[in-house]
Coordinates of N, CA and C in Angstrom, one line a residue:
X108 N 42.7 51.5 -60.8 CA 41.3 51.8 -61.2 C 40.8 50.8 -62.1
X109 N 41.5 50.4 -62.8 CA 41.1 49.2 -64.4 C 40.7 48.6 -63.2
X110 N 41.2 47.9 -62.5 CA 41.3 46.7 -61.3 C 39.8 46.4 -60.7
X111 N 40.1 47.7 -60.1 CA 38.7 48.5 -59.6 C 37.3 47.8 -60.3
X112 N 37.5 47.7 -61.6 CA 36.5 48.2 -62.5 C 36.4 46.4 -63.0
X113 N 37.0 45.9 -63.0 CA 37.1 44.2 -63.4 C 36.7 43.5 -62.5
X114 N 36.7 44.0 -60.7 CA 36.0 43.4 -59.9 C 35.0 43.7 -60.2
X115 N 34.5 44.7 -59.6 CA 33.2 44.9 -59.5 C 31.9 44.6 -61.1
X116 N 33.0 44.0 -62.2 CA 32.2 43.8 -63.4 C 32.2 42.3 -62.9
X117 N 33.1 41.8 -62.5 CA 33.5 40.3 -62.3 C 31.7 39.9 -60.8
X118 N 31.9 40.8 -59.7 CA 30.8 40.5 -58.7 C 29.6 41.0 -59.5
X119 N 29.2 41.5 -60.3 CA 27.9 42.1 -61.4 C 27.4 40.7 -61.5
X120 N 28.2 40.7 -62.2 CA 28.1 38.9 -63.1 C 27.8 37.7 -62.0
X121 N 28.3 37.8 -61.0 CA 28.3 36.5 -60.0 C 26.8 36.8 -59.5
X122 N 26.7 38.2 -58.9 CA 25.1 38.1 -58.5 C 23.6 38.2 -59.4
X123 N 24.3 38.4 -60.9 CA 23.7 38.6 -61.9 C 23.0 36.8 -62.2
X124 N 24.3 36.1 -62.4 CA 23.8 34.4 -62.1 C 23.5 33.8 -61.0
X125 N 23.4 34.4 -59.8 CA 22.8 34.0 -58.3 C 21.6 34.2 -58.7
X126 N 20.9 35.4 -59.2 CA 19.8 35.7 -59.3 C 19.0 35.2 -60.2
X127 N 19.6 34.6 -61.5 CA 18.6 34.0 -62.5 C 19.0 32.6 -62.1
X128 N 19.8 31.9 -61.3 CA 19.6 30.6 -60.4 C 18.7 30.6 -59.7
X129 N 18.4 31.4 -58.9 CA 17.0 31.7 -57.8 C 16.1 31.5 -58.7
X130 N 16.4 32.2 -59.8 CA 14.4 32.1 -60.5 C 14.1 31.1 -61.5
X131 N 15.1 30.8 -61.8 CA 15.0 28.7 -62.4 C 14.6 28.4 -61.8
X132 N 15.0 28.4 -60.2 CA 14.6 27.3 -59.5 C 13.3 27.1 -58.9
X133 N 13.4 28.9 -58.4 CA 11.6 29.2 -57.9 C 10.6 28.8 -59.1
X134 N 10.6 29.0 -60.7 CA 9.9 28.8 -61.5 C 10.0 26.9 -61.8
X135 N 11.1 26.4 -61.5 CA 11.1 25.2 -62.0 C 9.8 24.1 -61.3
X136 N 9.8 24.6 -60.1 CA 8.4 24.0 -58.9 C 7.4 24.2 -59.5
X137 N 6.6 23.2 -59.6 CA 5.2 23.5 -59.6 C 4.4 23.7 -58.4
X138 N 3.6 24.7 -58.4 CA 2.9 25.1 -57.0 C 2.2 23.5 -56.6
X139 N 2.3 23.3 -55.5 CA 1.2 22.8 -54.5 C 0.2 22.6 -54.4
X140 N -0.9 21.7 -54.7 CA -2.5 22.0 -54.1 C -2.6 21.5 -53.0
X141 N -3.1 22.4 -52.0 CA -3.4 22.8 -50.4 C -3.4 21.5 -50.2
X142 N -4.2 20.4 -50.7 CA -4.6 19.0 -50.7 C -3.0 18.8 -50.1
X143 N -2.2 18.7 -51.3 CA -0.9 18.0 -50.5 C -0.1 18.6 -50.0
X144 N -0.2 19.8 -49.6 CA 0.6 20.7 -48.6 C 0.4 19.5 -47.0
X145 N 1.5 19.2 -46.4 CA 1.2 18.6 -45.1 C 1.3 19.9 -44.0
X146 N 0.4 19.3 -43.5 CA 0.1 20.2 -42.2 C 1.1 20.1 -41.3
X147 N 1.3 21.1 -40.5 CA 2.5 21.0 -39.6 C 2.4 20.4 -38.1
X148 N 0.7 20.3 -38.1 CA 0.1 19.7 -37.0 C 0.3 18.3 -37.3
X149 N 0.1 17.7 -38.7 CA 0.4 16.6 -38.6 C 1.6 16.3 -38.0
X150 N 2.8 16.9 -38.6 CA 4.0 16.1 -37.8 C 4.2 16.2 -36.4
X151 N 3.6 17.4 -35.7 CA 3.5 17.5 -34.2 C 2.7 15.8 -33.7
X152 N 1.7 15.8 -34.5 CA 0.4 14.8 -33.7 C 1.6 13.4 -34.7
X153 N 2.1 13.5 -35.1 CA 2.7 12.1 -35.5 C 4.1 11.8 -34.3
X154 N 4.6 12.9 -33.9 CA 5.7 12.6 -33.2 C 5.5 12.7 -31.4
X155 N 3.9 13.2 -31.4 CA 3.6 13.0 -29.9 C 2.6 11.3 -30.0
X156 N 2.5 10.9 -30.8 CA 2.1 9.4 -31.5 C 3.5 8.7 -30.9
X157 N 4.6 9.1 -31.7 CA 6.3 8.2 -31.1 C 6.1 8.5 -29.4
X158 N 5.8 9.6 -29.1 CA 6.7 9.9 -27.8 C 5.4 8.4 -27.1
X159 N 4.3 8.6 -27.2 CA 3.4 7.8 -26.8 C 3.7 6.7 -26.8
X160 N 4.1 6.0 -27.9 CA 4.5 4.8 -27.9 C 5.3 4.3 -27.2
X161 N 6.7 5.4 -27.1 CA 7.7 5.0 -26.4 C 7.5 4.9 -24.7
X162 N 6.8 6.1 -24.3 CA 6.8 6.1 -22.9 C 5.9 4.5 -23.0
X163 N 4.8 4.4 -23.0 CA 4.0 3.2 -22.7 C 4.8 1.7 -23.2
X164 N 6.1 1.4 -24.3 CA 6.8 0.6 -23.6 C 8.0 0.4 -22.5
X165 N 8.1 1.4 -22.2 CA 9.0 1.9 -21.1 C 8.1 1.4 -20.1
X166 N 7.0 1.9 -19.8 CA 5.8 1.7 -18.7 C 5.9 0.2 -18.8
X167 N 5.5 -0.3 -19.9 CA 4.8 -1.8 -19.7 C 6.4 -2.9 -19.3
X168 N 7.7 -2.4 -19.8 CA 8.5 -3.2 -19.2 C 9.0 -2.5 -17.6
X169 N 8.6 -1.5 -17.1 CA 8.8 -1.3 -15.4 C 7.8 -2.4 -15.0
X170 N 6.7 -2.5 -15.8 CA 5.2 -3.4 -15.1 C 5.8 -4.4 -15.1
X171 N 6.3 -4.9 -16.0 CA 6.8 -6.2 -16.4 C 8.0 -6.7 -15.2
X172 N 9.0 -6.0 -15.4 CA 10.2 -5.8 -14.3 C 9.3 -5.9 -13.2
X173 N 8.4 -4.8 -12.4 CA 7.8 -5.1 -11.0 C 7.4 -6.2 -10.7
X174 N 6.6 -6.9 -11.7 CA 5.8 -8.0 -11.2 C 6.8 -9.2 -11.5
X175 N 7.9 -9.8 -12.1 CA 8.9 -10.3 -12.0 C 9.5 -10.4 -10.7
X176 N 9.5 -9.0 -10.1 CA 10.4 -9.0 -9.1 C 9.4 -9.1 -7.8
X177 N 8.1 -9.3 -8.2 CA 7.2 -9.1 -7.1 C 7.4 -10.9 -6.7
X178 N 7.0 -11.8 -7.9 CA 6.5 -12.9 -8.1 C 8.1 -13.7 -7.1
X179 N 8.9 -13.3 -7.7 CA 10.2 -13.5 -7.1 C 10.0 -13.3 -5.6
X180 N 10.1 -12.2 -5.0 CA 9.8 -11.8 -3.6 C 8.3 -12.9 -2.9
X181 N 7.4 -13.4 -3.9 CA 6.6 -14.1 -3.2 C 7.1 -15.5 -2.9
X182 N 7.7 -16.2 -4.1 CA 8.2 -17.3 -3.7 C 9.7 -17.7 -2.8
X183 N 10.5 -16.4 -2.7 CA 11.4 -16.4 -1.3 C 10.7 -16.1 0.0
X184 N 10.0 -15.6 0.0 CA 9.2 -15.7 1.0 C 8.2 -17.3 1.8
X185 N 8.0 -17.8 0.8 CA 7.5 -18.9 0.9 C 9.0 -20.2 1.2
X186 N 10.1 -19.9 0.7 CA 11.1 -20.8 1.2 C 11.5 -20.5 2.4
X187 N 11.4 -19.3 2.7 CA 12.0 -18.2 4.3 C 10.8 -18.7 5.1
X188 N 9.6 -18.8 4.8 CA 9.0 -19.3 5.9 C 9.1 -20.8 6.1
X189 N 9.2 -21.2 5.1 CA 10.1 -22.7 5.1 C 10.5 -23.6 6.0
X190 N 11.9 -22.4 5.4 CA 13.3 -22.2 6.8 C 13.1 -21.9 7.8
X191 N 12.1 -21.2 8.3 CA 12.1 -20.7 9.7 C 11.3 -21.8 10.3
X192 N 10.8 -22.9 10.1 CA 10.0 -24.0 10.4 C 10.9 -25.1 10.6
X193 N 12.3 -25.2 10.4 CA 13.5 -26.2 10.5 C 13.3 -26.7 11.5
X194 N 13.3 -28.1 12.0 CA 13.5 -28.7 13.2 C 12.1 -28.9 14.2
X195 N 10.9 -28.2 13.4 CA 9.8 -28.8 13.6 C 9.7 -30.7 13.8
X196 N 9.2 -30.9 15.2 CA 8.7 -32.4 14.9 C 8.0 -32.9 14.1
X197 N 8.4 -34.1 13.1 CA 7.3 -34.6 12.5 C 5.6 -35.2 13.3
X198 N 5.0 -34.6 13.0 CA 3.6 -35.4 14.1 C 2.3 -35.7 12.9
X199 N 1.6 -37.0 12.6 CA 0.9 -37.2 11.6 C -0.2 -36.4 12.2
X200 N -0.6 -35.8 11.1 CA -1.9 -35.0 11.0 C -1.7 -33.4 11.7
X201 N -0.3 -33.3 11.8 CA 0.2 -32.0 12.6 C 0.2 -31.0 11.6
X202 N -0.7 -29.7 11.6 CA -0.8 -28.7 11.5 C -0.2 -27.1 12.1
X203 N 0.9 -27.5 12.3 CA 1.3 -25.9 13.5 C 2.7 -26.5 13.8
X204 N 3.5 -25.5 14.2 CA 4.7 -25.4 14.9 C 5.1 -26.5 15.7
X205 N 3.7 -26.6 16.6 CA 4.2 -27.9 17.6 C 4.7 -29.1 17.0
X206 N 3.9 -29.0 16.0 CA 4.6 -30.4 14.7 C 3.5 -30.8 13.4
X207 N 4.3 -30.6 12.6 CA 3.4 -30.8 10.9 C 4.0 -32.6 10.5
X208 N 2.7 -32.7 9.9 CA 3.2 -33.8 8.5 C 3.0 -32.9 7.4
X209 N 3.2 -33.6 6.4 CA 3.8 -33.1 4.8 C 3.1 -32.1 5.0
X210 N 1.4 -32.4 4.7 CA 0.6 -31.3 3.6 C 0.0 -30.3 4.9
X211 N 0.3 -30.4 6.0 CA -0.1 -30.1 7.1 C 1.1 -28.8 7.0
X212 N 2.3 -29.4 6.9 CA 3.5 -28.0 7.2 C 3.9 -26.8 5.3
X213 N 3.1 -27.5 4.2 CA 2.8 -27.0 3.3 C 1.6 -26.3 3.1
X214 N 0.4 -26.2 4.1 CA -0.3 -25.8 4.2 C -0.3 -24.5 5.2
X215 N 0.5 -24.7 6.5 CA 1.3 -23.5 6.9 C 2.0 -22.6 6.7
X216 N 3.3 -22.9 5.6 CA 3.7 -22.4 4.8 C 3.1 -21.3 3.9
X217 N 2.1 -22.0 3.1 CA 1.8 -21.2 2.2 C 0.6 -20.3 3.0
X218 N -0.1 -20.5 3.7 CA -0.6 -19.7 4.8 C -0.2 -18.0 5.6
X219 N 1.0 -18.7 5.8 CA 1.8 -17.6 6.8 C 2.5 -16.9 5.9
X220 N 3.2 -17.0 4.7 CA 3.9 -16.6 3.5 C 3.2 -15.7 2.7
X221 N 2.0 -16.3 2.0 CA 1.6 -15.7 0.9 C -0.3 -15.1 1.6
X222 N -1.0 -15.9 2.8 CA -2.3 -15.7 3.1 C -2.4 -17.0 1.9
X223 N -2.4 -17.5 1.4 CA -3.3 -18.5 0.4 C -3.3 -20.0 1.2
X224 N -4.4 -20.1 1.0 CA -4.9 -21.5 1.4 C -5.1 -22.5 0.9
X225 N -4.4 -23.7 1.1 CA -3.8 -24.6 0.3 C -4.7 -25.9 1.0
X226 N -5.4 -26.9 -0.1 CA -6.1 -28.0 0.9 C -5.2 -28.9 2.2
X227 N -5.9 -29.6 2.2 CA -5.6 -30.5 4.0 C -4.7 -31.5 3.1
X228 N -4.7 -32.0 2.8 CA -4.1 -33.5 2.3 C -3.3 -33.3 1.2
X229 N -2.1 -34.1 0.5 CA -1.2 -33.9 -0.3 C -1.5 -34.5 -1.7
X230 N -2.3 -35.7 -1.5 CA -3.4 -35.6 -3.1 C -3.9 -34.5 -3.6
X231 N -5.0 -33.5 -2.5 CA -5.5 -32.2 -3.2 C -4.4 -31.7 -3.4
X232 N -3.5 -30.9 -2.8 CA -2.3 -30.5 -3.0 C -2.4 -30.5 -4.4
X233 N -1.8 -31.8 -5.1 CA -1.1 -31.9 -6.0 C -2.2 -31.6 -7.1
X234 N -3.4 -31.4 -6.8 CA -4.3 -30.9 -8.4 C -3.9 -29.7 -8.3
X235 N -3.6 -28.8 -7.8 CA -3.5 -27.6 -7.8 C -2.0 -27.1 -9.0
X236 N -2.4 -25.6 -9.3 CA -0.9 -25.6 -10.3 C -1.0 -25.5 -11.4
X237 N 0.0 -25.6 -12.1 CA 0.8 -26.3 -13.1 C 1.8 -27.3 -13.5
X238 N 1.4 -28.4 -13.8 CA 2.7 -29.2 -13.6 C 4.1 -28.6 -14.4
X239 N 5.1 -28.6 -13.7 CA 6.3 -27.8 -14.3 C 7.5 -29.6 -14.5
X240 N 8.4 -29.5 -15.0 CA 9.4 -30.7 -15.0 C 10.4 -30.6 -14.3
X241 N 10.6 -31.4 -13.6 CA 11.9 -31.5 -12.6 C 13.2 -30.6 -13.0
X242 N 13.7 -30.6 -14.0 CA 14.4 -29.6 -14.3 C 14.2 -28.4 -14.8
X243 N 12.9 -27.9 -14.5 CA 12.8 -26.1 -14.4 C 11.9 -25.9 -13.6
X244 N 12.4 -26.3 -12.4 CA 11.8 -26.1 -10.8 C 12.6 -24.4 -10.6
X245 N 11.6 -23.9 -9.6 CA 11.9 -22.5 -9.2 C 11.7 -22.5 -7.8
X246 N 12.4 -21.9 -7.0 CA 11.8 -21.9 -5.5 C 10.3 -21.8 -5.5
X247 N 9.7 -22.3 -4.2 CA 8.5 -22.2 -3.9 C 7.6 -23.5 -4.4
X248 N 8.1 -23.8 -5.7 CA 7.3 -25.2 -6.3 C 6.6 -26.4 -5.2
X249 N 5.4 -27.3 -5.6 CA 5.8 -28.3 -4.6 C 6.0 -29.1 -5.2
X250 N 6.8 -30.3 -4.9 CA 7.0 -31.5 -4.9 C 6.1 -32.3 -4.5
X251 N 6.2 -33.4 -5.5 CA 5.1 -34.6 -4.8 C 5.8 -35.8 -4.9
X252 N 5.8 -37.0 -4.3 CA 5.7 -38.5 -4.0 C 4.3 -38.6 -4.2
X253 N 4.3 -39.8 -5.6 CA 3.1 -40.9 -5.6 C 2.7 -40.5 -7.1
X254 N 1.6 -41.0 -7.4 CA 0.7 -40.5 -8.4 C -1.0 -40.7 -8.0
X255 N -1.3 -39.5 -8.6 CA -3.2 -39.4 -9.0 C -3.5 -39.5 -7.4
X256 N -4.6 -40.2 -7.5 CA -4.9 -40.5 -6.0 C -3.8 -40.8 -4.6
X257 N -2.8 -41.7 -5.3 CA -2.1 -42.2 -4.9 C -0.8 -41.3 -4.3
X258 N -0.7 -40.1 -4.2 CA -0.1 -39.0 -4.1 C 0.0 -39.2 -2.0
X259 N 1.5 -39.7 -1.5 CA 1.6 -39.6 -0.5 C 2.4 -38.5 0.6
X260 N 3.5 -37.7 -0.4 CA 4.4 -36.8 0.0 C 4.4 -35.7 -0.8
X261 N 4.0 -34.3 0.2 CA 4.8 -33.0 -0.5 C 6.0 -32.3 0.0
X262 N 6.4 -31.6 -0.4 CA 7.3 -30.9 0.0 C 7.6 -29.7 -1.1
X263 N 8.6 -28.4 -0.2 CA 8.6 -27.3 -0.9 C 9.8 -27.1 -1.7
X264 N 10.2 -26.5 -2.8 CA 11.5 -26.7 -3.5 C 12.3 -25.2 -3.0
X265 N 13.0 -25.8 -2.7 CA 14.0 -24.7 -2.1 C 15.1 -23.6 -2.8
X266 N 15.3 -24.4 -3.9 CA 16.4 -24.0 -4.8 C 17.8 -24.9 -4.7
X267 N 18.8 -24.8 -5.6 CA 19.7 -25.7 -5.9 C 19.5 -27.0 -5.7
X268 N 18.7 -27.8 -5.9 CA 18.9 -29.0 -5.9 C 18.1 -29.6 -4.4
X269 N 17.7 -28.7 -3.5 CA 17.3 -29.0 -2.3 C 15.5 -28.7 -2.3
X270 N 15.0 -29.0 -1.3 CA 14.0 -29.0 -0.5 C 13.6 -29.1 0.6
X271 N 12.6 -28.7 0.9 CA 11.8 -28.2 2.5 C 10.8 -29.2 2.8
X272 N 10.3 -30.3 3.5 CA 9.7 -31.1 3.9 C 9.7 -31.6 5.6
X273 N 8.0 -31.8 5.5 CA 8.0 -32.6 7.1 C 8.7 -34.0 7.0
X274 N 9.1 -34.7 7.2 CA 9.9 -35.5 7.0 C 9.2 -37.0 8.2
X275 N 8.8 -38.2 8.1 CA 8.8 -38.8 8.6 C 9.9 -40.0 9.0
X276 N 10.9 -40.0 8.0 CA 12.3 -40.8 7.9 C 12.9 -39.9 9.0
X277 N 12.9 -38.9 8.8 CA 14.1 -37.6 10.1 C 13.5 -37.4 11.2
X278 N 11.8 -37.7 10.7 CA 11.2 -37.0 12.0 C 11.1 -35.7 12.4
X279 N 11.1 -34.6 11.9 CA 11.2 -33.4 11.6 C 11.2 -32.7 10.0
X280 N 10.9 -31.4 10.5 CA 11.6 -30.8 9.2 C 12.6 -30.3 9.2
X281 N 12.9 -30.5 7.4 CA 14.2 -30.8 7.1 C 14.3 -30.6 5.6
X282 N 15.6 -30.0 5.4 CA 16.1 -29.6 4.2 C 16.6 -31.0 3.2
X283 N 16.4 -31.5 2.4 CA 17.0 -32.5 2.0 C 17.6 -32.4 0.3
X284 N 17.8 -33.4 -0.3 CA 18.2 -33.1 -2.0 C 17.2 -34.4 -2.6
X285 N 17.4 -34.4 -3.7 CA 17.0 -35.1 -4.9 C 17.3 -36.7 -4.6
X286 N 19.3 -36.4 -4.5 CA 19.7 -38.1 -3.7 C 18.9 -38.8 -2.2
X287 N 18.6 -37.7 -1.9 CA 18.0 -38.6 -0.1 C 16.7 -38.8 -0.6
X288 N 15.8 -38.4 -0.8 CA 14.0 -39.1 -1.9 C 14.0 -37.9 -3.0
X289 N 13.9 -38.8 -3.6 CA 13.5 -38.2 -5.2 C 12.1 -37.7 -5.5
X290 N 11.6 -36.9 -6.2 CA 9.9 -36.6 -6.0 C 9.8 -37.2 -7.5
X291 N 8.6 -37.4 -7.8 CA 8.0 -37.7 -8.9 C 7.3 -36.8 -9.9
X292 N 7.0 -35.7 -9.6 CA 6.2 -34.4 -9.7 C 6.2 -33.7 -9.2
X293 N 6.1 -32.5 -10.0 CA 5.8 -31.4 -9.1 C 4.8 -30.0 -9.8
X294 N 4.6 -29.2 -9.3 CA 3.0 -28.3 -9.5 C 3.7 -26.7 -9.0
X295 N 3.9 -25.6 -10.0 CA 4.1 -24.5 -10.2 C 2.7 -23.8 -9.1
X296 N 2.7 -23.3 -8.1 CA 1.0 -22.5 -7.6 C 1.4 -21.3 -7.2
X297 N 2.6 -20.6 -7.6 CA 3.0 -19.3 -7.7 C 3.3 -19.0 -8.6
X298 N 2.4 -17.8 -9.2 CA 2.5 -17.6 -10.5 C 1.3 -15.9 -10.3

């Protein structure tokens, strides 16, 4: 019974200082003015502000990613129709299957590939674009032989090191590299 009696004086005392800890602490605060009480709406409208943000860079890198992958798909298309033009006869002033020169079978090309229409001659050709540097050529590029006016040969960049051209040396079109004619310039017009 003593026992009894020493607990329960012992738990007295423990909830006796729980309770004047609560009211230190409740009194230790100074109240609030409503002014700086934050609203609860704010944090709702501040974290539908994050969600916002986040989806819309999510969005703008899918946009980004699509049109990457679109821009890509236009200029393999343009080497694919290219290729499927191999072994065409060279014919001066030839426009069509039956047989192209340069700006004649670049002009088909980009035609039948993309719908864009590209001038007659391989001077206009070459105003078109962006000039890019021989070493950050991308499929679809054109290539030129000459300068300014002086501009006599286009052809299309194929990737690795190669190219797509009507060819008057082969007489046909034909796949060639950098070692068999070297271009002097070339003009980014997919983009």
């Amino acid at each position: 019974m003593v026992m009894f009696k020493v607990h329960t004086k012992a738990a007295g005392m423990i909830v006796a200082a729980a309770l004047l800890a609560a009211l230190c602490t409740a009194f230790a605060h100074t109240p609030a003015l409503a002014s700086e009480v934050e609203s609860p709406f704010t944090k709702v409208e501040s974290f539908a502000e994050d969600i916002r943000d986040y989806v819309g860079g999510v969005a703008d890198e899918a946009a980004a990613q699509a049109e990457a992958e679109a821009l890509e798909g236009r200029r393999q298309s343009v080497v694919a129709e290219a290729d499927a033009q191999l072994g065409v006869p060279y014919s001066y002033g030839g426009t069509t299957p039956s047989g192209f020169d340069c700006s004649g079978f670049t002009r088909w090309v980009f035609s039948h590939a993309l719908g864009r229409e590209l001038p007659r001659t391989a001077a206009e050709q070459s105003a078109l674009g962006t000039g890019v540097s021989l070493d950050e050529l991308v499929p679809g590029d054109l290539l030129f032989w000459g300068s300014g006016s002086g501009v006599y040969h286009v052809g299309i960049y194929a990737g690795d090191g190669e190219y797509i051209h009507a060819s008057t040396g082969g007489g046909r079109v034909m796949r060639a590299t950098f070692d068999y004619f070297a271009p002097d310039f070339a003009k980014r017009v997919i983009e």
